[in-house]
Coordinates of C-alpha atoms in Angstrom, one line a residue:
M10 CA 0.0 0.0 0.0
K11 CA 1.2 3.5 -0.7
S12 CA 0.7 4.7 2.9
D13 CA 2.9 1.9 4.1
R14 CA 5.6 2.8 1.5
L15 CA 5.5 6.5 2.5
L16 CA 5.9 5.6 6.2
S17 CA 8.8 3.3 5.2
I18 CA 10.5 6.1 3.3
L19 CA 10.1 8.5 6.2
L20 CA 11.6 6.0 8.6
L21 CA 14.5 5.3 6.3
L22 CA 15.3 8.9 5.9
Q23 CA 15.1 9.6 9.6
T24 CA 17.5 6.7 10.3
R25 CA 19.9 7.0 7.4
G26 CA 19.9 10.7 6.5
R27 CA 20.5 11.2 2.8
V28 CA 19.6 8.1 0.8
P29 CA 19.9 7.8 -3.1
A30 CA 16.5 7.3 -4.8
A31 CA 17.8 4.2 -6.5
E32 CA 18.5 2.6 -3.1
L33 CA 15.1 3.5 -1.8
A34 CA 13.6 2.0 -5.0
T35 CA 15.5 -1.2 -4.5
R36 CA 14.6 -1.6 -0.8
L37 CA 10.9 -0.9 -1.4
E38 CA 10.8 -2.9 -4.7
V39 CA 9.4 -0.1 -6.8
S40 CA 10.7 2.1 -9.6
V41 CA 12.8 5.3 -9.1
R42 CA 9.9 7.2 -10.7
T43 CA 7.5 5.9 -8.1
I44 CA 10.0 7.0 -5.3
Y45 CA 10.0 10.6 -6.7
R46 CA 6.2 10.6 -6.8
D47 CA 6.1 9.4 -3.2
I48 CA 8.5 12.2 -2.2
E49 CA 6.2 14.7 -3.8
S50 CA 3.3 13.2 -1.7
L51 CA 5.3 13.6 1.5
S52 CA 6.2 17.2 0.6
A53 CA 2.6 18.0 -0.1
A54 CA 1.7 16.5 3.3
G55 CA 4.1 19.0 5.0
V56 CA 7.1 16.8 5.4
P57 CA 10.3 18.8 4.8
V58 CA 11.9 16.5 2.3
Y59 CA 14.1 17.4 -0.6
A60 CA 16.3 15.9 -3.3
E61 CA 19.9 16.7 -4.2
R62 CA 21.4 15.9 -7.6
G63 CA 24.9 14.8 -8.3
R64 CA 27.2 11.9 -7.5
H65 CA 26.8 12.3 -3.7
G66 CA 23.2 13.4 -3.9
G67 CA 20.0 11.7 -2.7
I68 CA 16.8 12.3 -0.8
A69 CA 16.9 13.8 2.7
L70 CA 14.9 15.5 5.4
L71 CA 15.7 19.0 6.6
P72 CA 18.1 18.9 9.6
G73 CA 16.3 18.7 12.9
F74 CA 13.1 17.3 11.6
R75 CA 11.8 14.3 13.6
T76 CA 8.4 12.7 13.8
D77 CA 7.0 10.2 16.3
V78 CA 5.7 7.2 14.4
T79 CA 3.3 5.1 16.5
G80 CA 1.2 3.6 13.7
L81 CA 2.2 0.0 14.2
T82 CA -0.2 -2.6 12.9
T83 CA -0.9 -5.8 14.9
D84 CA 1.3 -7.9 12.8
E85 CA 4.2 -5.4 13.0
A86 CA 3.8 -5.4 16.8
R87 CA 3.9 -9.2 17.0
A88 CA 6.9 -9.3 14.6
L89 CA 9.0 -7.3 17.1
F90 CA 8.5 -10.0 19.7
V91 CA 9.5 -12.9 17.6
L92 CA 13.1 -12.8 18.5
A93 CA 16.0 -15.3 18.3
A94 CA 17.3 -17.1 21.3
E95 CA 19.0 -14.9 23.9
G96 CA 22.4 -16.3 23.1
A97 CA 23.2 -13.9 20.3
H98 CA 22.3 -10.9 22.4
R99 CA 24.2 -12.2 25.4
A100 CA 27.3 -12.8 23.3
L101 CA 27.3 -9.1 22.3
G102 CA 26.6 -7.9 25.8
L103 CA 23.1 -6.8 24.8
D104 CA 21.0 -9.2 26.9
D105 CA 19.8 -6.6 29.4
A106 CA 19.4 -3.9 26.7
L107 CA 17.2 -6.3 24.8
G108 CA 14.8 -6.8 27.7
S109 CA 14.7 -3.1 28.4
A110 CA 14.0 -2.2 24.8
L111 CA 11.2 -4.7 24.6
R112 CA 9.6 -3.4 27.7
K113 CA 9.7 0.2 26.3
V114 CA 8.3 -1.0 23.0
M115 CA 5.5 -2.8 24.8
A116 CA 4.7 0.4 26.8
A117 CA 4.6 2.5 23.6
L118 CA 2.3 0.1 21.7
P119 CA -1.3 1.1 21.2
A120 CA -3.4 -0.7 23.8
P121 CA -5.2 -2.9 21.3
H122 CA -1.9 -4.5 20.1
R123 CA -0.4 -5.3 23.5
P124 CA -2.1 -8.6 24.1
A125 CA -1.1 -10.0 20.7
A126 CA 2.5 -8.9 21.2
E127 CA 2.7 -10.3 24.7
L128 CA 1.1 -13.6 23.6
T129 CA 3.6 -13.9 20.7
S130 CA 6.6 -13.5 23.0
R131 CA 5.2 -16.4 25.1
R132 CA 4.1 -18.7 22.3
I133 CA 6.9 -18.3 19.7
L134 CA 10.6 -19.2 20.4
V135 CA 13.4 -19.3 17.8
D136 CA 16.5 -21.3 18.8
P137 CA 19.1 -21.0 16.1
G138 CA 21.4 -23.6 17.6
R139 CA 21.9 -27.1 16.2
W140 CA 20.8 -30.3 17.9
L141 CA 23.6 -32.3 19.6
S142 CA 26.2 -29.7 18.6
G143 CA 28.5 -30.7 21.4
P144 CA 30.5 -28.3 23.6
R145 CA 31.6 -25.1 22.0
P146 CA 34.8 -23.2 22.8
A147 CA 34.4 -19.9 24.6
V148 CA 34.2 -16.9 22.2
D149 CA 35.2 -13.4 23.2
L150 CA 33.5 -11.0 20.8
D151 CA 34.4 -7.8 22.7
T152 CA 37.4 -6.8 20.6
L153 CA 35.8 -7.8 17.3
H154 CA 32.6 -5.9 18.3
T155 CA 34.7 -2.8 19.2
A156 CA 36.5 -2.8 15.9
V157 CA 33.3 -3.2 13.9
F158 CA 31.5 -0.3 15.5
A159 CA 34.5 2.0 15.8
D160 CA 35.4 1.4 12.1
R161 CA 38.9 0.4 12.8
R162 CA 41.2 -2.2 11.3
L163 CA 42.0 -5.4 13.1
R164 CA 45.1 -7.4 13.6
L165 CA 44.2 -11.1 14.1
R166 CA 46.1 -14.2 15.2
Y167 CA 44.0 -16.8 13.5
R168 CA 44.1 -20.6 13.3
H169 CA 42.7 -22.2 10.1
S170 CA 40.8 -25.4 10.2
G171 CA 43.1 -28.4 10.2
E172 CA 46.1 -26.4 11.3
T173 CA 47.8 -26.2 14.6
R174 CA 49.8 -23.0 14.3
T175 CA 48.3 -19.5 14.0
R176 CA 48.8 -16.9 11.3
T177 CA 48.7 -13.1 11.6
Y178 CA 46.4 -11.0 9.4
T179 CA 45.5 -7.3 9.2
V180 CA 41.8 -7.1 8.1
D181 CA 39.1 -4.5 7.4
P182 CA 35.9 -5.7 9.1
Y183 CA 32.4 -5.3 7.7
G184 CA 30.7 -6.9 10.7
L185 CA 29.8 -10.0 12.7
V186 CA 27.4 -12.7 11.6
S187 CA 25.8 -15.4 13.8
K188 CA 24.9 -18.5 11.8
A189 CA 23.5 -21.7 13.5
G190 CA 25.0 -20.6 16.8
T191 CA 28.5 -19.9 15.3
W192 CA 29.9 -16.4 15.1
Y193 CA 31.9 -15.2 12.1
L194 CA 33.9 -12.0 11.4
V195 CA 33.3 -10.9 7.8
A196 CA 36.3 -8.8 6.7
D197 CA 38.4 -7.8 3.7
R198 CA 42.0 -9.0 3.6
R199 CA 44.0 -7.4 0.9
R200 CA 40.7 -6.1 -0.6
R201 CA 39.2 -9.6 -0.8
A202 CA 36.3 -10.8 1.3
Q203 CA 37.1 -13.6 3.8
L204 CA 35.3 -15.4 6.7
F205 CA 37.0 -15.8 10.1
R206 CA 35.4 -18.1 12.7
A207 CA 35.4 -16.2 16.0
D208 CA 36.2 -19.3 18.0
R209 CA 39.5 -19.7 16.0
V210 CA 40.7 -16.2 16.7
A211 CA 43.6 -16.6 19.1
A212 CA 44.1 -12.9 19.7
A213 CA 42.7 -9.7 18.2
T214 CA 44.0 -6.1 18.4
V215 CA 42.1 -3.0 17.4
L216 CA 44.4 -0.7 15.4
D217 CA 44.3 3.1 15.2
T218 CA 44.0 3.0 11.5
P219 CA 40.5 3.6 10.0
V220 CA 38.9 0.7 8.3
R221 CA 39.4 0.5 4.5
R222 CA 36.2 -1.0 3.2
R223 CA 35.3 -1.1 -0.4
E224 CA 33.1 1.8 -1.3
G225 CA 29.4 1.0 -1.6
V226 CA 29.8 -2.6 -0.2
E227 CA 27.6 -3.6 2.8
L228 CA 27.9 -6.5 5.2
A229 CA 24.8 -8.2 3.8
D230 CA 26.3 -8.2 0.2
V231 CA 29.6 -9.6 1.4
W232 CA 28.0 -12.3 3.5
E233 CA 25.8 -13.4 0.6
A234 CA 28.7 -13.8 -1.7
L235 CA 30.8 -15.7 0.9
R236 CA 27.8 -17.9 1.8
R237 CA 27.4 -18.8 -1.9
Q238 CA 31.1 -19.7 -2.1
V239 CA 30.7 -22.1 0.8
E240 CA 27.4 -23.7 -0.3
E241 CA 27.9 -23.7 -4.0
R242 CA 31.4 -25.0 -4.3
P243 CA 31.7 -27.1 -7.5
A244 CA 31.5 -30.8 -6.7
G245 CA 32.9 -32.8 -9.6
F246 CA 32.6 -36.3 -8.2
R247 CA 29.2 -38.0 -8.5
V248 CA 28.2 -41.0 -6.5
T249 CA 25.1 -43.2 -6.6
A250 CA 24.3 -45.1 -3.3
R251 CA 21.5 -46.9 -1.7
V252 CA 20.3 -46.3 1.9
L253 CA 18.2 -48.4 4.2
R254 CA 14.8 -46.8 4.4
S255 CA 14.9 -47.0 8.2
R256 CA 18.1 -44.8 8.2
L257 CA 17.2 -42.4 5.5
D258 CA 16.2 -39.5 7.8
L259 CA 19.5 -39.7 9.6
F260 CA 21.4 -40.0 6.2
V261 CA 19.6 -36.9 4.8
R262 CA 20.3 -34.9 8.0
I263 CA 24.0 -35.6 7.8
M264 CA 24.6 -35.8 4.0
G265 CA 21.9 -33.3 3.0
P266 CA 24.3 -30.7 1.5
A267 CA 25.8 -33.3 -0.8
L268 CA 22.4 -34.5 -2.2
V269 CA 21.9 -33.7 -5.9
E270 CA 18.2 -34.4 -5.8
P271 CA 15.6 -35.8 -3.5
P272 CA 16.0 -39.6 -2.7
R273 CA 14.4 -41.9 -5.3
D274 CA 12.0 -44.3 -3.7
T275 CA 11.7 -47.4 -5.9
G276 CA 10.0 -49.6 -3.2
G277 CA 11.5 -52.1 -0.9
P278 CA 13.8 -51.6 2.0
W279 CA 16.4 -49.5 0.1
V280 CA 16.2 -45.9 -1.3
T281 CA 18.5 -44.6 -4.0
V282 CA 20.4 -41.3 -3.5
E283 CA 22.6 -39.2 -5.8
L284 CA 25.5 -37.4 -4.2
A285 CA 27.9 -34.7 -5.5
L286 CA 31.3 -34.8 -3.6
Q287 CA 34.3 -32.5 -3.7
E288 CA 36.7 -35.4 -4.4
L289 CA 37.1 -39.2 -4.5
R290 CA 38.4 -39.4 -0.9
A291 CA 35.3 -37.6 0.4
V292 CA 33.3 -40.8 -0.2
R293 CA 35.0 -42.2 3.0
Q294 CA 32.5 -40.2 5.1
L295 CA 29.9 -42.8 4.1
L296 CA 31.6 -45.4 6.3
Q297 CA 29.9 -43.8 9.3
F298 CA 26.7 -45.5 8.1
A299 CA 28.3 -48.9 8.2
T300 CA 26.1 -51.5 6.4
T301 CA 23.0 -49.2 6.2
A302 CA 24.4 -47.4 3.2
E303 CA 26.1 -48.9 0.1
V304 CA 27.8 -47.1 -2.8
L305 CA 26.6 -48.6 -6.1
E306 CA 28.7 -46.6 -8.5
P307 CA 31.2 -45.5 -9.8
P308 CA 33.6 -48.5 -9.3
E309 CA 36.4 -46.3 -8.1
A310 CA 34.2 -45.0 -5.2
R311 CA 33.5 -48.6 -4.1
A312 CA 37.3 -49.4 -4.3
E313 CA 38.1 -46.3 -2.2
L314 CA 35.7 -47.4 0.5
A315 CA 37.1 -50.9 0.4
R316 CA 40.6 -49.6 0.9
A317 CA 39.5 -47.3 3.7
A318 CA 37.6 -50.1 5.4
A319 CA 40.5 -52.5 5.1
S320 CA 42.9 -49.9 6.5
V321 CA 40.6 -49.3 9.5
G322 CA 40.2 -53.1 10.0
E323 CA 44.0 -53.6 9.9
M324 CA 44.5 -50.8 12.5
Y325 CA 42.2 -52.4 15.0
A326 CA 43.4 -55.9 14.3
E327 CA 47.0 -54.8 15.0
A328 CA 45.9 -53.1 18.2
G329 CA 44.0 -56.3 19.1
R330 CA 47.1 -58.5 18.5
A331 CA 49.2 -56.1 20.6
D332 CA 46.7 -56.2 23.5
A333 CA 46.5 -60.0 23.3
G334 CA 50.3 -60.2 23.4
Q335 CA 50.5 -58.0 26.5
G336 CA 47.8 -60.1 28.2
T337 CA 49.6 -63.4 27.5
A338 CA 52.9 -61.9 28.9
G339 CA 51.1 -60.7 32.0
E340 CA 49.5 -64.1 32.6
A341 CA 52.8 -65.8 32.3
E342 CA 54.4 -63.5 34.8
D343 CA 51.5 -64.0 37.2
G344 CA 51.7 -67.7 36.8
A345 CA 55.4 -67.8 37.5
A346 CA 54.8 -65.9 40.7
G347 CA 52.0 -68.2 41.8
T348 CA 49.5 -65.4 42.0
G349 CA 47.8 -65.7 38.6
P350 CA 44.3 -66.8 37.9
A351 CA 43.2 -70.3 38.9
T352 CA 43.5 -73.1 36.3
V353 CA 41.3 -76.1 35.7
S354 CA 43.7 -78.2 37.8
D355 CA 42.8 -76.2 40.9
P356 CA 39.4 -77.4 42.0
S357 CA 39.0 -74.7 44.7
H358 CA 38.9 -71.9 42.0
P359 CA 36.5 -72.8 39.2
V360 CA 37.2 -71.1 35.9
D361 CA 34.6 -68.7 34.5
P362 CA 33.6 -70.2 31.1
G363 CA 32.4 -66.8 29.8
P364 CA 34.4 -64.5 27.5
V365 CA 36.9 -62.2 29.1
P366 CA 36.8 -58.6 27.7
A367 CA 40.0 -57.0 26.6
P368 CA 41.4 -54.5 29.1

């Protein structure tokens, strides 16, 4: 509706100051011509709004103009109280501020909307954490948070996945992102966007140098590009497998990102799946499903799994032989000292016929 769009324009201008007409059009999903018509409507209604031409131009309100906007709809009031779990706010030190802000919003809501907003906060809970994610390392976001909001460069000592030593980088931060309970620093390193997991930052120092972000680039834009790089990496190795129907839900939950298409149900106890993996060795992750998943093709994938399974079997067989050797030597020593376990020839100490577990 036009009235909603006019209110949105007014709020954006109050929050952002000068905003290019093209950006307003993109945000509100209308044409630039429509934005200029809306500006004329605001001006006719007594709002001191004006447009400036040129490279650094845009649409703005006269300095000092403010308006109290209390025209929230019921759905908008409810939306304010559908909030993520408190963990994200707590990590940023905003837990108390969040509670205070919500109380103030509740007090400012029109009386007819308060019951719906209060009920929403009690009936809807969003928990972004994963199931059974295990213990997570402590994350100190204070320094990263300071650099992001102070627009300063950061010097990081950072450990990459699979490495034991840290590396030192100087980066230009765009902001922090929480995804599935994991915090990431999004930053440019040598003018190229990069992700840094906050729990792998060994040390961080805020520098006095102002941040050097690329002009016109926002956090949301950089995050979307990096997210696509992670999720849409080319996977050149295709695998066809079958999974027991009773284990299909677990298989999809673990291997879902590698699925090319939904599982094919051909009837019977097995379901066929198509996987796209990064490389041949990645097929080894299917060993975690033991005999409930079988690779059908290509042949080299089956051979790779056979080699991996044989290697694992040999490792445990060798450990078993070593354990058995130690047990035999210990029994011989005990027998020589006369303190070992009883034998069949000693009727006062019957032998337990059951299997003896390895120590």
